Structure formats: structure tokens, C-alpha cells
mmCIF file of C-alpha atoms in Angstrom:
data_model
loop_
_atom_site.group_PDB
_atom_site.id
_atom_site.type_symbol
_atom_site.label_atom_id
_atom_site.label_comp_id
_atom_site.label_asym_id
_atom_site.label_seq_id
_atom_site.Cartn_x
_atom_site.Cartn_y
_atom_site.Cartn_z
ATOM 1 C CA MET A 21 -45.211 -2.728 7.027
ATOM 2 C CA ASP A 22 -45.079 -3.206 3.353
ATOM 3 C CA VAL A 23 -46.258 -0.369 1.955
ATOM 4 C CA ASN A 24 -46.289 -1.549 -1.442
ATOM 5 C CA ARG A 25 -49.053 -3.987 -0.733
ATOM 6 C CA LEU A 26 -51.097 -1.459 1.237
ATOM 7 C CA GLU A 27 -54.498 -0.306 0.462
ATOM 8 C CA ILE A 28 -54.498 3.196 -1.091
ATOM 9 C CA ASP A 29 -56.652 4.648 1.402
ATOM 10 C CA ASP A 30 -54.238 3.258 4.174
ATOM 11 C CA VAL A 31 -51.352 4.834 2.166
ATOM 12 C CA LYS A 32 -53.476 7.947 1.888
ATOM 13 C CA HIS A 33 -53.828 8.293 5.675
ATOM 14 C CA GLU A 34 -50.057 7.665 6.454
ATOM 15 C CA LEU A 35 -49.635 10.752 3.990
ATOM 16 C CA LYS A 36 -51.960 12.861 5.698
ATOM 17 C CA ILE A 37 -51.160 12.521 9.154
ATOM 18 C CA ARG A 38 -47.837 13.553 8.197
ATOM 19 C CA GLY A 39 -48.834 16.715 6.484
ATOM 20 C CA ILE A 40 -48.582 15.629 3.154
ATOM 21 C CA PRO A 41 -51.174 17.182 0.572
ATOM 22 C CA ASP A 42 -53.435 14.991 -1.541
ATOM 23 C CA MET A 43 -51.746 13.180 -4.817
ATOM 24 C CA THR A 44 -53.475 11.709 -7.580
ATOM 25 C CA ASP A 45 -50.455 9.186 -8.606
ATOM 26 C CA GLU A 46 -50.556 6.096 -6.562
ATOM 27 C CA GLU A 47 -47.127 4.913 -6.995
ATOM 28 C CA GLN A 48 -45.704 8.174 -6.340
ATOM 29 C CA MET A 49 -47.666 8.126 -2.890
ATOM 30 C CA LYS A 50 -46.187 5.209 -2.169
ATOM 31 C CA SER A 51 -42.692 6.200 -2.860
ATOM 32 C CA VAL A 52 -42.834 9.350 -0.943
ATOM 33 C CA LEU A 53 -44.307 7.360 2.205
ATOM 34 C CA LYS A 54 -41.538 4.886 1.947
ATOM 35 C CA LYS A 55 -39.125 7.704 2.016
ATOM 36 C CA LEU A 56 -40.809 9.710 4.948
ATOM 37 C CA ILE A 57 -40.704 6.541 7.128
ATOM 38 C CA GLY A 58 -37.164 5.849 6.195
ATOM 39 C CA LEU A 59 -36.178 9.434 7.017
ATOM 40 C CA GLU A 60 -38.041 9.295 10.394
ATOM 41 C CA LEU A 61 -36.120 6.315 11.607
ATOM 42 C CA THR A 62 -32.963 7.775 10.242
ATOM 43 C CA THR A 63 -33.329 10.697 12.208
ATOM 44 C CA LYS A 64 -35.474 9.247 15.052
ATOM 45 C CA ILE A 65 -37.768 12.196 14.698
ATOM 46 C CA SER A 66 -41.399 11.408 14.052
ATOM 47 C CA MET A 67 -43.228 13.573 11.195
ATOM 48 C CA ILE A 68 -46.618 12.936 12.065
ATOM 49 C CA LYS A 69 -48.192 16.193 12.405
ATOM 50 C CA GLU A 70 -51.902 15.760 12.796
ATOM 51 C CA THR A 71 -53.425 14.732 16.253
ATOM 52 C CA LEU A 72 -55.570 11.862 15.894
ATOM 53 C CA ASN A 73 -59.398 11.885 16.480
ATOM 54 C CA VAL A 74 -59.636 9.119 18.883
ATOM 55 C CA ASP A 75 -63.249 8.631 17.964
ATOM 56 C CA GLU A 76 -62.755 8.556 14.362
ATOM 57 C CA GLU A 77 -59.679 6.356 14.488
ATOM 58 C CA GLU A 78 -61.145 3.737 16.486
ATOM 59 C CA LYS A 79 -64.203 3.629 14.213
ATOM 60 C CA GLU A 80 -61.957 3.247 11.073
ATOM 61 C CA CYS A 81 -60.102 0.602 12.663
ATOM 62 C CA ARG A 82 -63.366 -1.349 13.706
ATOM 63 C CA SER A 83 -64.505 -1.149 9.994
ATOM 64 C CA LYS A 84 -61.071 -2.470 8.819
ATOM 65 C CA ILE A 85 -61.330 -5.636 11.426
ATOM 66 C CA VAL A 86 -64.803 -6.205 9.637
ATOM 67 C CA GLU A 87 -63.353 -6.127 6.227
ATOM 68 C CA LEU A 88 -60.533 -8.544 7.345
ATOM 69 C CA ARG A 89 -62.948 -11.043 8.955
ATOM 70 C CA THR A 90 -64.471 -11.550 5.854
ATOM 71 C CA GLN A 91 -61.532 -11.514 3.557
ATOM 72 C CA ILE A 92 -59.338 -14.243 5.515
ATOM 73 C CA PRO A 93 -61.854 -16.990 5.297
ATOM 74 C CA GLN A 94 -61.860 -16.646 1.781
ATOM 75 C CA PHE A 95 -58.046 -16.919 1.484
ATOM 76 C CA SER A 96 -56.625 -20.066 0.194
ATOM 77 C CA GLY A 97 -53.167 -20.157 -0.638
ATOM 78 C CA ARG A 98 -49.679 -20.042 0.680
ATOM 79 C CA TYR A 99 -47.439 -17.994 3.168
ATOM 80 C CA ASN A 100 -45.528 -16.609 0.120
ATOM 81 C CA ASP A 101 -48.465 -15.895 -1.896
ATOM 82 C CA GLY A 102 -48.886 -12.073 -3.165
ATOM 83 C CA ARG A 103 -52.453 -12.361 -1.517
ATOM 84 C CA TYR A 104 -51.132 -13.709 1.613
ATOM 85 C CA LYS A 105 -48.681 -10.711 1.878
ATOM 86 C CA LYS A 106 -51.058 -8.201 1.069
ATOM 87 C CA LEU A 107 -53.547 -9.197 3.750
ATOM 88 C CA LEU A 108 -50.383 -9.375 6.253
ATOM 89 C CA ALA A 109 -49.409 -5.977 5.251
ATOM 90 C CA ARG A 110 -52.910 -4.477 6.049
ATOM 91 C CA ILE A 111 -53.019 -6.593 9.593
ATOM 92 C CA THR A 112 -49.542 -4.888 10.077
ATOM 93 C CA HIS A 113 -50.575 -1.352 9.465
ATOM 94 C CA LEU A 114 -53.871 -2.106 11.316
ATOM 95 C CA ILE A 115 -51.818 -3.071 14.375
ATOM 96 C CA ILE A 116 -49.360 0.160 14.069
ATOM 97 C CA ARG A 117 -52.580 2.420 13.814
ATOM 98 C CA LEU A 118 -54.094 1.040 17.015
ATOM 99 C CA GLU A 119 -51.020 0.622 19.215
ATOM 100 C CA ARG A 120 -50.721 4.969 18.249
ATOM 101 C CA LEU A 121 -53.766 5.299 20.436
ATOM 102 C CA PRO A 122 -53.440 6.260 23.871
ATOM 103 C CA LYS A 123 -53.053 3.509 26.472
ATOM 104 C CA SER A 124 -55.826 4.962 28.365
ATOM 105 C CA ILE A 125 -58.404 4.047 25.724
ATOM 106 C CA PRO A 126 -60.404 0.843 27.015
ATOM 107 C CA GLN A 127 -61.116 -0.674 23.539
ATOM 108 C CA ARG A 128 -57.255 -0.083 22.719
ATOM 109 C CA GLU A 129 -56.161 -3.671 24.133
ATOM 110 C CA VAL A 130 -59.755 -5.370 23.034
ATOM 111 C CA LEU A 131 -59.042 -3.896 19.282
ATOM 112 C CA LEU A 132 -55.454 -5.269 19.032
ATOM 113 C CA GLY A 133 -56.805 -8.563 20.511
ATOM 114 C CA GLU A 134 -58.827 -9.103 17.705
ATOM 115 C CA VAL A 135 -56.434 -8.174 14.952
ATOM 116 C CA ASN A 136 -53.999 -10.375 16.679
ATOM 117 C CA ASP A 137 -56.544 -13.105 16.507
ATOM 118 C CA LEU A 138 -56.901 -12.128 12.814
ATOM 119 C CA LYS A 139 -53.271 -12.878 11.961
ATOM 120 C CA PHE A 140 -53.234 -16.214 13.817
ATOM 121 C CA SER A 141 -56.145 -17.376 11.625
ATOM 122 C CA LEU A 142 -54.408 -15.924 8.711
ATOM 123 C CA ASN A 143 -51.250 -18.090 9.889
ATOM 124 C CA ILE A 144 -53.331 -21.287 10.496
ATOM 125 C CA LYS A 145 -54.793 -21.125 6.923
ATOM 126 C CA ALA A 146 -51.319 -20.611 5.395
ATOM 127 C CA PRO A 147 -48.553 -21.412 8.027
ATOM 128 C CA PRO A 148 -45.115 -19.683 7.760
ATOM 129 C CA PRO A 149 -41.915 -21.927 7.917
ATOM 130 C CA ALA A 150 -41.748 -23.394 11.462
ATOM 131 C CA THR A 151 -39.097 -21.890 13.819
ATOM 132 C CA SER A 152 -38.033 -22.849 17.427
ATOM 133 C CA LYS A 153 -40.659 -20.168 18.452
ATOM 134 C CA ASP A 154 -43.320 -22.111 16.842
ATOM 135 C CA VAL A 155 -42.886 -25.027 18.582
ATOM 136 C CA GLN A 156 -45.839 -25.844 20.910
ATOM 137 C CA SER A 157 -45.393 -26.580 24.761
ATOM 138 C CA GLU A 158 -47.802 -28.209 27.262
ATOM 139 C CA ASP A 159 -49.071 -26.432 30.137
ATOM 140 C CA GLU A 160 -49.641 -27.791 33.471
ATOM 141 C CA ASN A 161 -52.854 -29.638 32.809
ATOM 142 C CA GLY A 162 -51.268 -31.245 29.680
ATOM 143 C CA GLU A 163 -53.243 -29.107 27.124
ATOM 144 C CA PHE A 164 -51.180 -27.965 24.138
ATOM 145 C CA VAL A 165 -50.496 -23.937 23.959
ATOM 146 C CA GLU A 166 -49.333 -22.079 21.186
ATOM 147 C CA GLY A 167 -47.124 -20.070 23.662
ATOM 148 C CA GLN A 168 -47.112 -17.478 26.555
ATOM 149 C CA ASN A 169 -48.525 -13.892 26.245
ATOM 150 C CA LYS A 170 -49.592 -14.579 22.341
ATOM 151 C CA SER A 171 -51.168 -11.432 22.428
ATOM 152 C CA ASN A 172 -48.979 -9.289 23.530
ATOM 153 C CA GLU A 173 -46.021 -10.865 21.452
ATOM 154 C CA MET A 174 -48.218 -10.709 18.340
ATOM 155 C CA SER A 175 -49.161 -7.029 19.091
ATOM 156 C CA SER A 176 -45.603 -6.186 19.014
ATOM 157 C CA THR A 177 -44.919 -7.909 15.745
ATOM 158 C CA ALA A 178 -45.680 -4.964 13.489
ATOM 159 C CA SER A 179 -43.261 -2.456 15.465
ATOM 160 C CA SER A 180 -39.992 -4.754 15.383
ATOM 161 C CA GLU A 181 -40.915 -5.513 11.473
ATOM 162 C CA ILE A 182 -41.025 -1.887 10.725
ATOM 163 C CA ASN A 183 -37.983 -1.104 12.988
ATOM 164 C CA LYS A 184 -35.941 -4.015 11.232
ATOM 165 C CA VAL A 185 -36.857 -2.907 7.844
ATOM 166 C CA HIS A 186 -36.582 0.765 8.306
ATOM 167 C CA LYS A 187 -33.417 0.828 10.057
ATOM 168 C CA ALA A 188 -31.458 -0.434 7.093
ATOM 169 C CA TYR A 189 -33.379 1.812 4.556
ATOM 170 C CA LEU A 190 -31.369 4.636 3.760
ATOM 171 C CA PRO A 191 -32.093 7.179 0.757
ATOM 172 C CA VAL A 192 -29.837 7.321 -1.960
ATOM 173 C CA SER A 193 -28.483 10.749 -1.266
ATOM 174 C CA GLN A 194 -27.210 9.442 1.985
ATOM 175 C CA TRP A 195 -25.132 6.838 0.420
ATOM 176 C CA LYS A 196 -21.383 6.779 1.111
ATOM 177 C CA ILE A 197 -20.544 5.699 -2.591
ATOM 178 C CA VAL A 198 -17.732 7.183 -4.878
ATOM 179 C CA LYS A 199 -20.006 9.174 -7.477
ATOM 180 C CA TYR A 200 -19.431 7.821 -11.227
ATOM 181 C CA THR A 201 -17.982 10.530 -13.258
ATOM 182 C CA GLY A 202 -16.952 8.444 -16.524
ATOM 183 C CA ASP A 203 -13.457 10.561 -16.636
ATOM 184 C CA ASN A 204 -11.303 8.059 -14.312
ATOM 185 C CA PRO A 205 -10.131 5.005 -16.070
ATOM 186 C CA ARG A 206 -9.706 3.036 -12.634
ATOM 187 C CA ILE A 207 -13.365 3.234 -12.036
ATOM 188 C CA SER A 208 -15.339 1.180 -14.474
ATOM 189 C CA LEU A 209 -18.812 1.708 -15.386
ATOM 190 C CA GLY A 210 -19.314 -2.217 -14.739
ATOM 191 C CA ASN A 211 -17.803 -2.010 -11.010
ATOM 192 C CA PHE A 212 -19.849 1.130 -10.264
ATOM 193 C CA LEU A 213 -23.300 -0.378 -11.165
ATOM 194 C CA LEU A 214 -22.516 -3.378 -9.253
ATOM 195 C CA LYS A 215 -21.848 -1.231 -6.110
ATOM 196 C CA VAL A 216 -25.295 0.298 -6.540
ATOM 197 C CA GLN A 217 -26.979 -3.165 -6.885
ATOM 198 C CA ASP A 218 -25.407 -3.910 -3.742
ATOM 199 C CA LYS A 219 -26.422 -0.846 -2.106
ATOM 200 C CA CYS A 220 -29.990 -1.175 -3.142
ATOM 201 C CA ILE A 221 -30.305 -4.619 -1.462
ATOM 202 C CA SER A 222 -28.707 -3.827 2.021
ATOM 203 C CA ARG A 223 -30.833 -0.449 2.110
ATOM 204 C CA HIS A 224 -34.022 -1.770 0.738
ATOM 205 C CA VAL A 225 -34.129 0.935 -2.377
ATOM 206 C CA ASP A 226 -36.069 -0.354 -5.323
ATOM 207 C CA ASP A 227 -35.652 0.917 -8.979
ATOM 208 C CA GLU A 228 -38.366 3.141 -8.925
ATOM 209 C CA GLU A 229 -36.817 5.067 -5.978
ATOM 210 C CA LEU A 230 -33.318 4.510 -7.360
ATOM 211 C CA PHE A 231 -34.177 6.242 -10.714
ATOM 212 C CA ASP A 232 -35.716 8.971 -8.918
ATOM 213 C CA SER A 233 -32.433 9.575 -7.046
ATOM 214 C CA ALA A 234 -29.963 8.991 -9.772
ATOM 215 C CA SER A 235 -28.756 12.649 -9.881
ATOM 216 C CA ASP A 236 -27.324 11.767 -6.396
ATOM 217 C CA LEU A 237 -25.071 8.879 -8.208
ATOM 218 C CA PHE A 238 -23.208 10.944 -10.848
ATOM 219 C CA ASP A 239 -20.594 13.567 -11.453
ATOM 220 C CA GLY A 240 -18.661 15.371 -13.743
ATOM 221 C CA THR A 241 -19.028 13.901 -17.660
ATOM 222 C CA ALA A 242 -21.688 11.293 -16.386
ATOM 223 C CA LEU A 243 -23.947 13.949 -14.587
ATOM 224 C CA ALA A 244 -23.638 16.180 -17.526
ATOM 225 C CA TYR A 245 -24.878 12.806 -19.984
ATOM 226 C CA TYR A 246 -27.795 12.261 -17.453
ATOM 227 C CA ARG A 247 -28.851 15.610 -17.420
ATOM 228 C CA TYR A 248 -29.037 15.322 -21.237
ATOM 229 C CA ILE A 249 -30.972 12.085 -21.535
ATOM 230 C CA ARG A 250 -33.186 12.025 -18.495
ATOM 231 C CA ASN A 251 -36.327 12.968 -20.255
ATOM 232 C CA ARG A 252 -35.662 10.258 -22.606
ATOM 233 C CA VAL A 253 -35.547 7.354 -20.368
ATOM 234 C CA ASN A 254 -38.245 6.327 -17.943
ATOM 235 C CA SER A 255 -36.655 3.673 -15.748
ATOM 236 C CA TRP A 256 -33.410 2.707 -14.100
ATOM 237 C CA SER A 257 -32.897 -0.131 -16.351
ATOM 238 C CA GLU A 258 -33.373 2.044 -19.601
ATOM 239 C CA LEU A 259 -30.722 4.480 -18.131
ATOM 240 C CA VAL A 260 -28.316 1.758 -17.429
ATOM 241 C CA VAL A 261 -28.580 0.749 -21.028
ATOM 242 C CA LYS A 262 -27.886 4.179 -22.186
ATOM 243 C CA LEU A 263 -24.772 4.161 -19.884
ATOM 244 C CA ARG A 264 -23.374 1.238 -21.151
ATOM 245 C CA GLU A 265 -23.595 2.475 -24.637
ATOM 246 C CA VAL A 266 -22.129 5.869 -24.016
ATOM 247 C CA PHE A 267 -19.213 4.924 -21.243
ATOM 248 C CA GLN A 268 -18.358 1.239 -22.390
ATOM 249 C CA GLY A 269 -18.290 1.864 -26.355
ATOM 250 C CA PRO A 270 -19.228 -0.627 -28.956
ATOM 251 C CA TYR A 271 -18.213 -4.408 -28.566
ATOM 252 C CA TYR A 272 -17.901 -3.849 -24.876
ATOM 253 C CA ASP A 273 -19.180 -7.312 -24.038
ATOM 254 C CA GLU A 274 -16.739 -9.064 -26.685
ATOM 255 C CA ARG A 275 -13.683 -7.289 -25.815
ATOM 256 C CA LEU A 276 -14.478 -8.118 -21.984
ATOM 257 C CA LEU A 277 -15.042 -11.852 -22.815
ATOM 258 C CA GLU A 278 -11.593 -11.938 -24.225
ATOM 259 C CA GLU A 279 -10.004 -10.407 -21.163
ATOM 260 C CA ILE A 280 -11.719 -12.905 -18.990
ATOM 261 C CA LYS A 281 -10.285 -15.755 -20.985
ATOM 262 C CA GLU A 282 -6.847 -14.278 -20.290
ATOM 263 C CA ARG A 283 -7.234 -14.125 -16.548
ATOM 264 C CA LYS A 284 -5.273 -16.640 -14.925
ATOM 265 C CA GLN A 285 -4.775 -17.790 -11.481
ATOM 266 C CA GLY A 286 -2.065 -15.931 -9.752
ATOM 267 C CA PRO A 287 1.039 -18.202 -8.349
ATOM 268 C CA ASN A 288 -0.344 -17.681 -4.898
ATOM 269 C CA GLU A 289 -3.929 -16.706 -5.490
ATOM 270 C CA PRO A 290 -6.562 -19.142 -3.421
ATOM 271 C CA ILE A 291 -8.862 -21.084 -5.285
ATOM 272 C CA THR A 292 -11.992 -19.128 -3.763
ATOM 273 C CA LEU A 293 -10.431 -15.880 -4.281
ATOM 274 C CA TYR A 294 -9.852 -16.482 -7.831
ATOM 275 C CA LEU A 295 -13.281 -18.008 -8.335
ATOM 276 C CA ALA A 296 -14.738 -15.011 -6.455
ATOM 277 C CA LYS A 297 -13.111 -12.683 -9.065
ATOM 278 C CA MET A 298 -13.917 -14.941 -12.079
ATOM 279 C CA HIS A 299 -17.677 -14.825 -10.815
ATOM 280 C CA ASN A 300 -17.876 -10.829 -10.628
ATOM 281 C CA TYR A 301 -15.973 -10.619 -14.103
ATOM 282 C CA PHE A 302 -18.997 -12.705 -15.668
ATOM 283 C CA GLU A 303 -21.302 -10.711 -13.710
ATOM 284 C CA ARG A 304 -20.460 -7.549 -15.731
ATOM 285 C CA LEU A 305 -21.172 -8.716 -19.169
ATOM 286 C CA THR A 306 -24.532 -7.926 -20.538
ATOM 287 C CA GLU A 307 -25.544 -11.822 -20.751
ATOM 288 C CA PRO A 308 -23.147 -13.883 -18.659
ATOM 289 C CA PRO A 309 -22.468 -17.193 -20.126
ATOM 290 C CA VAL A 310 -23.823 -20.413 -18.860
ATOM 291 C CA GLU A 311 -22.136 -22.694 -16.202
ATOM 292 C CA LYS A 312 -20.561 -24.758 -18.591
ATOM 293 C CA GLU A 313 -19.063 -22.270 -20.362
ATOM 294 C CA LYS A 314 -17.837 -20.607 -17.406
ATOM 295 C CA LEU A 315 -16.115 -24.057 -16.152
ATOM 296 C CA LYS A 316 -14.430 -24.129 -19.530
ATOM 297 C CA ILE A 317 -12.986 -20.914 -19.190
ATOM 298 C CA ILE A 318 -11.742 -21.453 -15.734
ATOM 299 C CA GLU A 319 -10.537 -24.512 -16.113
ATOM 300 C CA ARG A 320 -8.101 -23.457 -18.946
ATOM 301 C CA ASN A 321 -6.836 -20.539 -16.640
ATOM 302 C CA LEU A 322 -6.207 -22.414 -13.743
ATOM 303 C CA HIS A 323 -2.606 -22.756 -11.887
ATOM 304 C CA PRO A 324 -1.158 -25.934 -13.308
ATOM 305 C CA PHE A 325 -0.964 -27.465 -9.502
ATOM 306 C CA PHE A 326 -4.692 -27.857 -9.858
ATOM 307 C CA LEU A 327 -4.921 -28.858 -13.229
ATOM 308 C CA LYS A 328 -2.787 -31.814 -12.765
ATOM 309 C CA HIS A 329 -4.711 -33.139 -10.072
ATOM 310 C CA LEU A 330 -8.294 -32.131 -11.321
ATOM 311 C CA SER A 331 -7.945 -34.764 -14.447
ATOM 312 C CA HIS A 332 -8.591 -37.599 -11.876
ATOM 313 C CA VAL A 333 -11.935 -35.985 -10.406
ATOM 314 C CA ASP A 334 -15.427 -35.064 -11.558
ATOM 315 C CA TYR A 335 -17.409 -32.047 -10.869
ATOM 316 C CA ASN A 336 -20.130 -30.129 -12.726
ATOM 317 C CA SER A 337 -20.317 -26.656 -11.126
ATOM 318 C CA LEU A 338 -18.093 -23.882 -9.860
ATOM 319 C CA ILE A 339 -18.987 -24.709 -6.330
ATOM 320 C CA GLU A 340 -18.026 -28.375 -6.507
ATOM 321 C CA LEU A 341 -14.680 -26.720 -8.207
ATOM 322 C CA GLU A 342 -14.259 -24.813 -5.369
ATOM 323 C CA GLU A 343 -14.513 -27.481 -2.832
ATOM 324 C CA ILE A 344 -12.176 -29.812 -4.624
ATOM 325 C CA GLY A 345 -9.739 -26.883 -4.877
ATOM 326 C CA LYS A 346 -9.876 -26.118 -1.239
ATOM 327 C CA LYS A 347 -8.932 -29.824 -0.397
ATOM 328 C CA LEU A 348 -5.936 -30.022 -2.877
ATOM 329 C CA GLU A 349 -4.797 -26.577 -1.203
ATOM 330 C CA ARG A 350 -4.885 -28.097 2.061
ATOM 331 C CA GLY A 351 -3.063 -31.283 1.105
ATOM 332 C CA LYS A 352 -0.374 -29.145 -0.405
ATOM 333 C CA LYS A 353 -0.176 -27.140 2.598
ATOM 334 C CA LEU A 354 0.295 -30.128 4.846
ATOM 335 C CA ALA A 355 2.835 -31.533 2.372
ATOM 336 C CA GLU A 356 4.989 -28.390 2.464
ATOM 337 C CA GLY A 357 5.013 -28.445 6.220
ATOM 338 C CA PHE A 358 6.012 -32.320 6.290
ATOM 339 C CA ASN A 359 9.480 -31.198 5.274
ATOM 340 C CA LYS A 360 10.168 -28.772 7.638
ATOM 341 C CA PHE A 361 12.028 -30.223 10.484
ATOM 342 C CA SER A 362 13.096 -27.888 13.157
ATOM 343 C CA SER A 363 16.693 -27.730 14.498
ATOM 344 C CA GLY A 364 16.227 -26.654 18.130
ATOM 345 C CA MET A 365 17.032 -28.623 21.309
ATOM 346 C CA LYS A 366 14.347 -31.511 21.664
ATOM 347 C CA LEU A 367 12.763 -32.810 25.070
ATOM 348 C CA GLU A 368 13.273 -36.042 23.922
ATOM 349 C CA PRO A 369 16.501 -36.282 21.619
ATOM 350 C CA ASP A 370 16.625 -39.840 21.240
ATOM 351 C CA LEU A 371 13.362 -40.002 19.164
ATOM 352 C CA GLU A 372 14.268 -37.173 16.921
ATOM 353 C CA TYR A 373 14.593 -38.391 13.343
ATOM 354 C CA ARG A 374 18.189 -38.109 12.112
ATOM 355 C CA ASN A 375 19.069 -38.583 8.505
ATOM 356 C CA PRO A 376 21.529 -41.482 7.930
ATOM 357 C CA TYR A 377 23.415 -40.006 5.203
ATOM 358 C CA SER A 378 24.072 -36.472 7.024
ATOM 359 C CA GLY A 379 26.333 -37.434 9.739
ATOM 360 C CA GLY A 380 30.256 -39.107 8.987
ATOM 361 C CA LYS A 381 33.734 -37.571 8.506
ATOM 362 C CA ARG A 382 34.405 -34.651 6.268
ATOM 363 C CA LYS A 383 36.747 -35.232 3.603
ATOM 364 C CA GLU A 384 40.004 -33.272 3.778
ATOM 365 C CA GLY A 385 39.532 -30.206 1.381
ATOM 366 C CA GLY A 386 36.147 -30.020 1.507
ATOM 367 C CA PHE A 387 34.172 -26.921 2.355
ATOM 368 C CA GLY A 388 32.469 -27.820 5.727
ATOM 369 C CA ARG A 389 32.387 -25.644 8.324
ATOM 370 C CA ASN A 390 35.227 -27.587 10.043
ATOM 371 C CA GLN A 391 37.887 -26.785 7.246
ATOM 372 C CA ASN A 392 39.435 -24.057 9.400
ATOM 373 C CA ALA A 393 38.980 -25.589 12.824
ATOM 374 C CA THR A 394 41.754 -27.035 15.090
ATOM 375 C CA CYS A 395 41.388 -29.783 17.413
ATOM 376 C CA TRP A 396 42.237 -29.465 20.946
ATOM 377 C CA TYR A 397 42.958 -32.878 21.704
ATOM 378 C CA CYS A 398 45.567 -33.724 18.601
ATOM 379 C CA HIS A 399 46.148 -30.015 17.781
ATOM 380 C CA ARG A 400 46.014 -31.090 14.261
ATOM 381 C CA PRO A 401 43.678 -28.274 11.753
ATOM 382 C CA GLY A 402 41.063 -29.264 9.525
ATOM 383 C CA HIS A 403 38.729 -31.027 12.276
ATOM 384 C CA ARG A 404 37.096 -30.835 15.618
ATOM 385 C CA TYR A 405 37.324 -33.113 19.122
ATOM 386 C CA GLN A 406 34.567 -35.031 18.099
ATOM 387 C CA ASP A 407 35.800 -36.125 14.679
ATOM 388 C CA CYS A 408 39.202 -36.717 15.801
ATOM 389 C CA ASP A 409 40.695 -39.936 14.615
ATOM 390 C CA GLN A 410 43.399 -39.878 17.374
ATOM 391 C CA GLN A 411 41.151 -39.675 20.246
ATOM 392 C CA ASN A 412 39.130 -42.666 18.889
ATOM 393 C CA GLU A 413 42.522 -44.887 18.471
ATOM 394 C CA ASP A 414 43.437 -43.751 22.261
ATOM 395 C CA GLU A 415 40.215 -44.768 23.406
ATOM 396 C CA LYS A 416 40.023 -48.265 21.954
ATOM 397 C CA SER A 417 43.618 -48.697 22.851
ATOM 398 C CA GLU A 418 42.521 -48.256 26.824
#
């Protein structure tokens, strides 16, 4: 259920049944509702307090079905248009309301079927991308059907959709993230802001909620500064600008860019990991350079092994450079393995490679391993039986 795309009376209804008094600010109402739904799924405890008046609820749902019957035929657009998403959000919410009614109500399944038909009509006008589940099949009479148990499948869509989103949602106060203090030089503001951005994506938190919960992200000096300026900023992006001014200091981007230009690839650092770290470096700039400039910087800092091979190939992006680099690494690994011969006993010793220059007799006075050996055949020092001249001469004379 996309709360941001619901009609305001639907938002008020959801807040009312959870015991929340009337509010006038629409954005605040949506923000509160998202937090409540997220809390319900986190704690697995329903916060709905008001007992539903079945007759009124059924009447209200019928009224909304009539509205949608008028609006859907008038819709013309694609499945990813804002208008489509708004209609889908209303349909999803309507299904959720109907599923709250007792199953003993005769009209419950009838109304759910009507809403599912509306959703089907919407998808006909603006079909979403095809999936394996959307493929038509034939029944025993050869007629095409859209799928078995369409009504049951579509009526459960709303529940699965809301569960998927809200299982991922987690309030900022419950994030397991090290708070930024501004006092530890080992934790940069740039690194902290990227971690916050990652959490927002994975936990479905928008900038508005993030800004409202900003105090949960700071401690120490940074928290003191936040309290000092919070009444002078109106959004998360404005707060970030202020934080950068104070905790990164003047000319930070220029100084960081110089640091990036000096970041060379380590002797044993894989090309993929080097490019990943350089990407993170660029992301911490207020205005990252374009792809062409990134390539120039990286090229100057690659390990010499890559530089001597890259002059013979063309590439125009970091992704292409990564693919070429991985091929070079695989070739290098194969070449290193080629020169490593095992010296153990072979199953087929006659097929083993033998260096023609590694055998032969040792010179007297050499530093071979037979220097202190004594031959048991001729009893002379300095060689072993297999290298004994006397033994060879005796064999020839026989």
C-alpha cells in the first residue's frame, strides 16, 4: 500500500481506526501513518483500536468502487505513470479494507471480486511487464484463460504487497548504525552519509522521515551542532549542506580530489575492488566528475601490469575497463600456474616433462647435494651409485 498516493480521506480513515486524533497537515498525516504501519509489522501487533461498523464500512467501500468504475475507463497512460500508481494504491487499499470485514458477511467476497475486476481492467489498459505468471494457458476446451483462481490470487495481492514493503521498513531509531559524533577522525562525514543513504533505501525511509528523526543519528559534538541549527533548516538536504560546511571544512572537495588522484592500485589489489573503492571515493565529492574524467584519473593509478596491456585495447567506461582487467587477471593467474611443476611420484612417470638440462654429472668441487656423499659401489667420495663412472665402465665390459 503506497501511503503517499492514497486519497486524504483514506489516510484519515486509517489514522482514525488506530486512535489517532484529527490532524490538518496532509504530509504529517501520511508520515505518521507510515510509521504506525511499520511499527505494526515490526512488533506484529495491530494498532487498530476502533471496532469497525460493518454496515458503514460496506457502504463506504461500495461508494469507492463506484468512483473507481468512473475513473479507470478514463485513464490513458502507462503502468509506471503517476496516475496509474495512484489508482493502483486506491485499489490496494480498498482490498485491504474489505479483507478486514468478517468472512461471514455475504457481500464481502462479492465486493472483493468487483475490486479485483477493476484492477484487472486497469492492467488491461496499462499492462505491467510480462512475467512467467502472466502467460496465458488453455483450458480443456481450448479457450484461453488468464490463470486459475484469479479472484483469490488478486485479492491476496494487497496483503503480500504491504507485507513485503513493511517487513523491510524500519524506523530510524531502530537502525543499527554508529552515530556520527564529529570527534573521531577515523569516521568521516562522507562515509557516514553514504551509510545513511544505504539504510534509507533498504529500510524504505524517505527524506522527510529521515529529517524528522535526525537526532537519532548524531551524538557528541555533532548532536550539539544539530540542536543548534535544527530550527534554521527545513529538510535533510539542507542539513547535509550545513554538516559539510562545519565538519569537512573549506575546500574539502578540492582536497579530496587531490587525495583521489594519489590513490594507486595496490600490488595485490584486484581490479574490481580497486574500481569499487574509487567509485566510493568519487561518490563522496559534492559533484562527482564525469565518466571520462574518472577514467583518466584511474588510468594514471593502475598497477603497471595493467597499464602495459591496456594500451592495446579500447574501452569507454569503467564497466568495460573492469571486464578487460578481469580477463588480464585470469590470464596472469593461468601463466603463474603454468610454471609450477609438482615433484611428487607420477602415475605415468614416462610422460612427465623432464628438463634436458637439469640432469648430467656433477662437477668435482661443485656445491651439489652429492658433494659429501660416498658411492657404495666404488667406495669413492663425491658421488652416488647412479653417477658412478666405475659402475658404468663395468657394465660396458660385461
